[in-house]
XYZ file of C-alpha atoms in Angstrom:
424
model
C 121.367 79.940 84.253
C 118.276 81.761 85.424
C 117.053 82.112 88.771
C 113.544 82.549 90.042
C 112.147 85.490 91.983
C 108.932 84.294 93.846
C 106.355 86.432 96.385
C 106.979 85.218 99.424
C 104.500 84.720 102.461
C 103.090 88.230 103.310
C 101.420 87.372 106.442
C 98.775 85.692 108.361
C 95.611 84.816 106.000
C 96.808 87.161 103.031
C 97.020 85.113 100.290
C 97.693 87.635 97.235
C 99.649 91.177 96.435
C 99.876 93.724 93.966
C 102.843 94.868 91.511
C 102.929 98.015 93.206
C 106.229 99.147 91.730
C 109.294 97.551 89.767
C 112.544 99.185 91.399
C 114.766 97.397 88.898
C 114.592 97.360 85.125
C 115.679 94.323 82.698
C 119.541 94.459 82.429
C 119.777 96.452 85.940
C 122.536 94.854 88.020
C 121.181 93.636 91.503
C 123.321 92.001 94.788
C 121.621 89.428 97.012
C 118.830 90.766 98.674
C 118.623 93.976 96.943
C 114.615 94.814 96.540
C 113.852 94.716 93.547
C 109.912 95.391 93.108
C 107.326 96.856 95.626
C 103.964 94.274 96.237
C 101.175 96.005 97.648
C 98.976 93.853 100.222
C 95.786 94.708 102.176
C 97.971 96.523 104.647
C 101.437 97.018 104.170
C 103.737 97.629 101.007
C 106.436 94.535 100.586
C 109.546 94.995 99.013
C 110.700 91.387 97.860
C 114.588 91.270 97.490
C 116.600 89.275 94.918
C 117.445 85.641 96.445
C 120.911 85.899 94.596
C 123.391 88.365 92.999
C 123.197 89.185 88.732
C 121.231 91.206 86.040
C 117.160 90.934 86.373
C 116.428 88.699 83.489
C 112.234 88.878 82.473
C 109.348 90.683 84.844
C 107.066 88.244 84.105
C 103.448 90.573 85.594
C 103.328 94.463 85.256
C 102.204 97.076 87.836
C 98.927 96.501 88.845
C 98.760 92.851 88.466
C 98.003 90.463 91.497
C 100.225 87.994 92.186
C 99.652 85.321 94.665
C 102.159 83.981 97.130
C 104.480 81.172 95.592
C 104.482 83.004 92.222
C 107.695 83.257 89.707
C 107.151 87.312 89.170
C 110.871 87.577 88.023
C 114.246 86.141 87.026
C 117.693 87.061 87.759
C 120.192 85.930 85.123
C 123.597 84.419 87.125
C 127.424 86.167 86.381
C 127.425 84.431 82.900
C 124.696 85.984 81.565
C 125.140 89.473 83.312
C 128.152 89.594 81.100
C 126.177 88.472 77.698
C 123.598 90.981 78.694
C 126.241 94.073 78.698
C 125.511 96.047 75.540
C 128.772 96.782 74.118
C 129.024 99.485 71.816
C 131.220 98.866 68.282
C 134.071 100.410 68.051
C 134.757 103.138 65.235
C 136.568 102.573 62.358
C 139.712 105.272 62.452
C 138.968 107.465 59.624
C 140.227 111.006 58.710
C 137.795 112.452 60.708
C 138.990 110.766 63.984
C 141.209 113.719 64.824
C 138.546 116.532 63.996
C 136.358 114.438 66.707
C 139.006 114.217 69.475
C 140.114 117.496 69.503
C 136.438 118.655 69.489
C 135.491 116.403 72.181
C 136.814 118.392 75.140
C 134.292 121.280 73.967
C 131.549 121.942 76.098
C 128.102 121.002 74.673
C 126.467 123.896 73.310
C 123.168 125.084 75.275
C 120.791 123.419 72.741
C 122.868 119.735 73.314
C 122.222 119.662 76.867
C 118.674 120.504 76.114
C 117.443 117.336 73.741
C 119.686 115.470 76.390
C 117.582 112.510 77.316
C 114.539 112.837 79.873
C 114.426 111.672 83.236
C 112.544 108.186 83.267
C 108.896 109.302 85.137
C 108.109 105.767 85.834
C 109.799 105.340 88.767
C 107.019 108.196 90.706
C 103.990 106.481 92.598
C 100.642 107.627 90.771
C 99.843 109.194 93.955
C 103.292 111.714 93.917
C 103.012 111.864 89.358
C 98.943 113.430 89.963
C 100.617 115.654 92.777
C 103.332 116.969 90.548
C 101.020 117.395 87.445
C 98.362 119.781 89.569
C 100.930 121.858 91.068
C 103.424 122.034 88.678
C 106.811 120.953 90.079
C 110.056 119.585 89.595
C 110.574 116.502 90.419
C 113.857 117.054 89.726
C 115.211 119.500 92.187
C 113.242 117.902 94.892
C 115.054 116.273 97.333
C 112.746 112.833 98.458
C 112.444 111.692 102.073
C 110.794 108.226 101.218
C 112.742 104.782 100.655
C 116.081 104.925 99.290
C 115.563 108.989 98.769
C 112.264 108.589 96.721
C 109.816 111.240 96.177
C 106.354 111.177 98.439
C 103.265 113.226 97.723
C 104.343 115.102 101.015
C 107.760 116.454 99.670
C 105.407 117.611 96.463
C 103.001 119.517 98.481
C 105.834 120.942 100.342
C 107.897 121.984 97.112
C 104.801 123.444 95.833
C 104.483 125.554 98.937
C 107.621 126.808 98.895
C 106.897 127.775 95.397
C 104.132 129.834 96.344
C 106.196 131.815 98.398
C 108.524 132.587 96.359
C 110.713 130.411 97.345
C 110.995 128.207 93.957
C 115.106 127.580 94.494
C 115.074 123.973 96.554
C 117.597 122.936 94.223
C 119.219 126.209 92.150
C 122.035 123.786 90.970
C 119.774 121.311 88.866
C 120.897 120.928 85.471
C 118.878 122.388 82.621
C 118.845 119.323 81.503
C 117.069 117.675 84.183
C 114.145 119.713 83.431
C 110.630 117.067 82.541
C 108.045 118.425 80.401
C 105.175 118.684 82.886
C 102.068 120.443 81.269
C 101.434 123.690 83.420
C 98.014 124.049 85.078
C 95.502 125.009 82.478
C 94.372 128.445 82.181
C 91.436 129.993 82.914
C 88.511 128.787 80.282
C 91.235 126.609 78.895
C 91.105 123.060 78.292
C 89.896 120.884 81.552
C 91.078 117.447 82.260
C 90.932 114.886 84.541
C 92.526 111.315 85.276
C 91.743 108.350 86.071
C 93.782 106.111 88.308
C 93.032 102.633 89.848
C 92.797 102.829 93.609
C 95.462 100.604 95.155
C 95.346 97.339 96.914
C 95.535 99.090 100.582
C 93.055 101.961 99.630
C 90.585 99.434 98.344
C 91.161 97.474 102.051
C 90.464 100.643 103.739
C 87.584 101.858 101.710
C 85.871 98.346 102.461
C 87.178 98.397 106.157
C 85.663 101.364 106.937
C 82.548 100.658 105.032
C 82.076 97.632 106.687
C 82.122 99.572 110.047
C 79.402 101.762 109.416
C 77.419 98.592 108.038
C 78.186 96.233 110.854
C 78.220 98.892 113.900
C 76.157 101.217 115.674
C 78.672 104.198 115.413
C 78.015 106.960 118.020
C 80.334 109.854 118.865
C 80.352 112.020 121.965
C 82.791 114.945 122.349
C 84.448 116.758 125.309
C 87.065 119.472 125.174
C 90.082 118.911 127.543
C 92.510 122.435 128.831
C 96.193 121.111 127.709
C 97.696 123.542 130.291
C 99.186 121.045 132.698
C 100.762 118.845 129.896
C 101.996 121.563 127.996
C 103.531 122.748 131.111
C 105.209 119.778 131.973
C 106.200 118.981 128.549
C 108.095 122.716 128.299
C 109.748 121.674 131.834
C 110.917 118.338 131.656
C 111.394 118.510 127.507
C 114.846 118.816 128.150
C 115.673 115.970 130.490
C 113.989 113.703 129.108
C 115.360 114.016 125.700
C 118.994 113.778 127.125
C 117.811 110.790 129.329
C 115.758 109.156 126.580
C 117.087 109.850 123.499
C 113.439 110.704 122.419
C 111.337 113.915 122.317
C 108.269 113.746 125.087
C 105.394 114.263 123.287
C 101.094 114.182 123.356
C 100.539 110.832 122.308
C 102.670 109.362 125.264
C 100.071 111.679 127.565
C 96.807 110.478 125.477
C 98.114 106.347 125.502
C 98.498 106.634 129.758
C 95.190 108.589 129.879
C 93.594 106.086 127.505
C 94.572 102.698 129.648
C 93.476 104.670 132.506
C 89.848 104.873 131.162
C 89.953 101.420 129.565
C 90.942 99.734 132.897
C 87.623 101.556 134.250
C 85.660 100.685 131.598
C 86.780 97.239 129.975
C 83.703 97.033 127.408
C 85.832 100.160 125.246
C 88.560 97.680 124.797
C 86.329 94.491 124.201
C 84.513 93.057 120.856
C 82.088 91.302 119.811
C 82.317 87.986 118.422
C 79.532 86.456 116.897
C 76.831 86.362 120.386
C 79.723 86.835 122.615
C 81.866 89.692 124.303
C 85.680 89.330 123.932
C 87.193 91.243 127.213
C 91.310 91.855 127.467
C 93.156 92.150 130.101
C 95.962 94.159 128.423
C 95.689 97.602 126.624
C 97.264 97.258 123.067
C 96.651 100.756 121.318
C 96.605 101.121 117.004
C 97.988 104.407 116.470
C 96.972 105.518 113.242
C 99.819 106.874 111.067
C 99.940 108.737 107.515
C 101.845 106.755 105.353
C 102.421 107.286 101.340
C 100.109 104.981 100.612
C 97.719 105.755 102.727
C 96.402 105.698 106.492
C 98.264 102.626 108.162
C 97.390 101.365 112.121
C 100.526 100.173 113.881
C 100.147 98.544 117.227
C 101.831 99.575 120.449
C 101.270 96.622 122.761
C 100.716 96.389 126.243
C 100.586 100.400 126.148
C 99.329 99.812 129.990
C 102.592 98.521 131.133
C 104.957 100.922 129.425
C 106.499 103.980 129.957
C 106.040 106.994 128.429
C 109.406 107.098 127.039
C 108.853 103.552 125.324
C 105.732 104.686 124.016
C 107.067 107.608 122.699
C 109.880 105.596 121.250
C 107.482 103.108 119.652
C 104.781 105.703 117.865
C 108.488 107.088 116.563
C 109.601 104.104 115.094
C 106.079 103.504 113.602
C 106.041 107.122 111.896
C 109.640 107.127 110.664
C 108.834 103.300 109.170
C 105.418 104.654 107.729
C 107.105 106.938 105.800
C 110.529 104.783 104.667
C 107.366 101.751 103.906
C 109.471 99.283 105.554
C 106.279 98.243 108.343
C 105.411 95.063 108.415
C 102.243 92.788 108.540
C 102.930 91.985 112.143
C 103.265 95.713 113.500
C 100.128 95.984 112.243
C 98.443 92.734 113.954
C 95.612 93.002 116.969
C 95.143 95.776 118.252
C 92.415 97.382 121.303
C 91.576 100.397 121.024
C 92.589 103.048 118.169
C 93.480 106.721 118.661
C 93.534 108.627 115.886
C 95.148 112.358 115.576
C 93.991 114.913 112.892
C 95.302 117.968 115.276
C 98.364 117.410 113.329
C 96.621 118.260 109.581
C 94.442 121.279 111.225
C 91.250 119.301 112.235
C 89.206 120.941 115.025
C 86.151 118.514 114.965
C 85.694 115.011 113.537
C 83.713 111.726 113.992
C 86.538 109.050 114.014
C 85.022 105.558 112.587
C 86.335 102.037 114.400
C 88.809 100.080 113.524
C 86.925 96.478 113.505
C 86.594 94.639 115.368
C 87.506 97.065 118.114
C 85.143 99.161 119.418
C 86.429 102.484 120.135
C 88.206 105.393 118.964
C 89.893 107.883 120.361
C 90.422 111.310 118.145
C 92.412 114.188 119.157
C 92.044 117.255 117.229
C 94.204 120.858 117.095
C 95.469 122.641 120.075
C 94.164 126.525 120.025
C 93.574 129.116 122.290
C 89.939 129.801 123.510
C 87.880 131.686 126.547
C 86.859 129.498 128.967
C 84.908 130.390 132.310
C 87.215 129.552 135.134
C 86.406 130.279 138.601
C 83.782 132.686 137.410
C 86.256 134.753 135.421
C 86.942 134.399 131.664
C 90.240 133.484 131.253
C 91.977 131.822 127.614
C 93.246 128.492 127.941
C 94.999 126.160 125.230
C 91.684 123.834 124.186
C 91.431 120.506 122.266
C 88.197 119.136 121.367
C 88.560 115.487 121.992
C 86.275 112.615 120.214
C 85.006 109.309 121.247
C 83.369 107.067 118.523
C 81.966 103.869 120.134
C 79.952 100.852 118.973
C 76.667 101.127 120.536
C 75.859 97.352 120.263
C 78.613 97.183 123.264
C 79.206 100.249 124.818
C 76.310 102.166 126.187
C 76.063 106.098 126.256
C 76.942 106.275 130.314
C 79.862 103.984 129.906
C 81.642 105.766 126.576
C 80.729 109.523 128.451
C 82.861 107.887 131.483
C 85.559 106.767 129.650
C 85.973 109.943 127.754
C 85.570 112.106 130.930
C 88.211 110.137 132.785
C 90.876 110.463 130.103
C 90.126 114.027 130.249
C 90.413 114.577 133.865
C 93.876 112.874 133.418
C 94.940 114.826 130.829
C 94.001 117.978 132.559
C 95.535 116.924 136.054
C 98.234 114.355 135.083
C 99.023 113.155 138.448
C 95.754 110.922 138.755
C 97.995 108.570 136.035
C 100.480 108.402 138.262
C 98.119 107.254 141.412
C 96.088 105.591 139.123
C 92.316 107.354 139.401
């Protein structure tokens, strides 16, 4: 007897997913609640586990199909029919030519045997980390994945291929020749071009419209400032130590930027409002997006009521959200609400950028690299570590005066970090 795999409810108002990847094959054993395919939704990706232990029977939809919540995308065949599934080979016939066979079967292949031995199954590699792998061309083999259940993400490419450019191509010396997949090399020099075509997935399409959307629907306006990260560099090299071994949790910028941030928001409550049809939501409570690189894509988990944590618990929380980012185990829910965004690029190299809004908020905080510079202090030039800081704002809310303000106050607090402990 058969049973039924259905989607199951994804989240507040989302209706429909997408196959985004099958993690079992027909005839693979699974346990109770062992995932067994990947939906992609407008935010998150959802791993939907089998409600009962056996073989998976028929995948009724393919990757890339949309599914809608409710629907039969599976079936897992009970003990019964695990066993019928087994393939069972048929056993020889005992010929004269048995014993030539079993004393040759302790032999070690030869080199060609291990070569036409059969290729690892490519399927199982997003399209994002397979394109990644093709233009650089890796391994995937002696890579070593950091993603879900040790799978492959288009970071651990990009790193491998780095490593390869410095001569470093050993990750994994003790690979098996016959691991080795057939990956066309990079073509040559007035060789043959190519390109590929692959269909954007159900969260880049979200955030392609998303952001679209904000340009279309807001008055986006950025000013900048530049903040001197002496002071919280300083106290992050002299308390880094304590309060790792009290918190269990490295002290780092974001903590600084989230307590800065509330400061500025309490002072200037239209950066943390909306709009809503002809009226202006206000909150009394700070709850700050963080925007995270994830596989997938660029994913906003929520740290809520940012104003009435620590720094320790903030830290702890933009943790979580990064190592869960990365495993894809977030769900709809850490995603939910949400104030006011910052967004940090200083971690990929940016200097400069124009953050857009994450509707319906209307602000954005973006930090950007940390380098050395000559600034004027005092009347002497003396180099400081810089960061250009950027705050995109709708105009239909926030006026020029007000988002300058805000900005300048999370500087000041950033550059002297007492005021957010005596709250000015």
């Amino acid at each position: 007897m058969a049973s039924e795999v259905k989607v199951p409810t994804l989240g507040e108002s989302v209706t429909e997913g997408t196959i985004g990847e099958w993690l079992k094959k027909p005839g693979d054993t699974v346990k109770v609640d062992e995932p067994i395919v990947s939906l992609e939704t407008d935010k998150v990706a959802v791993e939907v586990p089998s409600p009962v232990g056996g073989v998976l029977g028929e995948q009724k939809f393919a990757v890339g199909d949309t599914v809608e919540v409710g629907a039969v995308i599976a079936t897992i065949e009970d003990d019964v029919a695990a066993g019928e599934s087994t393939k069972v080979e048929p056993r020889e016939e005992k010929s004269a030519e048995a014993p030539a066979r079993e004393e040759k079967k302790d032999e070690k292949p030869a080199p060609a045997a291990a070569k036409e031995a059969a290729p690892v199954d490519t399927q199982t590699l997003s399209p994002a980390v397979r394109r990644a792998v093709l233009e650089h061309g890796v391994d995937p083999t002696t890579i070593k994945g950091t993603g879900k259940d040790g799978r492959l993400t288009k970071e651990d490419v990009l790193a491998a291929a780095e490593a390869k450019k410095g001569g470093a191509d050993t990750i994994d010396e003790a690979a098996p020749a016959q691991a080795k997949i057939d990956i066309p090399a990079p073509a040559a020099e007035g060789g043959e071009r190519r390109e590929e075509r692959v269909k954007m997935t159900r969260m880049r399409q979200t955030i392609a419209k998303r952001l679209k959307s904000a340009q279309d629907n807001a008055a986006l306006l950025t000013t900048f400032n530049d903040c001197d990260m002496s002071a919280v560099i300083e106290a992050r090299e002299k308390y880094k130590d304590l309060f790792a071994k009290k918190h269990d949790i490295k002290l780092g910028f974001m903590g600084f930027f989230a307590k800065a941030a509330c400061l500025a928001l309490k002072d200037v409550p239209s950066a943390n409002a909306y709009i809503e049809g002809d009226e202006i939501v206000y909150h009394d409570f700070v709850d700050i997006s963080v925007a995270v690189s994830a596989p997938n894509g660029l994913v906003v988990p929520v740290v809520r009521d940012a104003d009435r944590k620590s720094f320790a618990q903030i830290e702890k929380d933009i943790a979580d959200f990064g190592k869960r980012a990365r495993d894809g185990t977030l769900t709809m829910e850490d995603m939910k609400g949400g104030t006011f965004t910052i967004s940090n690029g200083g971690v990929f190299g940016s200097l400069m950028s124009t953050p857009i809004i994450n509707p319906p908020q209307s602000a954005v905080l973006g930090l950007h690299r940390i380098e050395d510079r000559p600034v004027v202090v005092d009347g002497e030039i003396v180099v400081r570590p810089m960061m250009y800081i950027a705050l995109s704002y709708d105009h239909r809310l926030i006026d020029g005066r007000e988002a300058v303000t805000a900005l300048k106050i999370m500087k000041e607090a950033i550059e002297d970090p007492t005021r957010m402990l005596i709250d000015l």
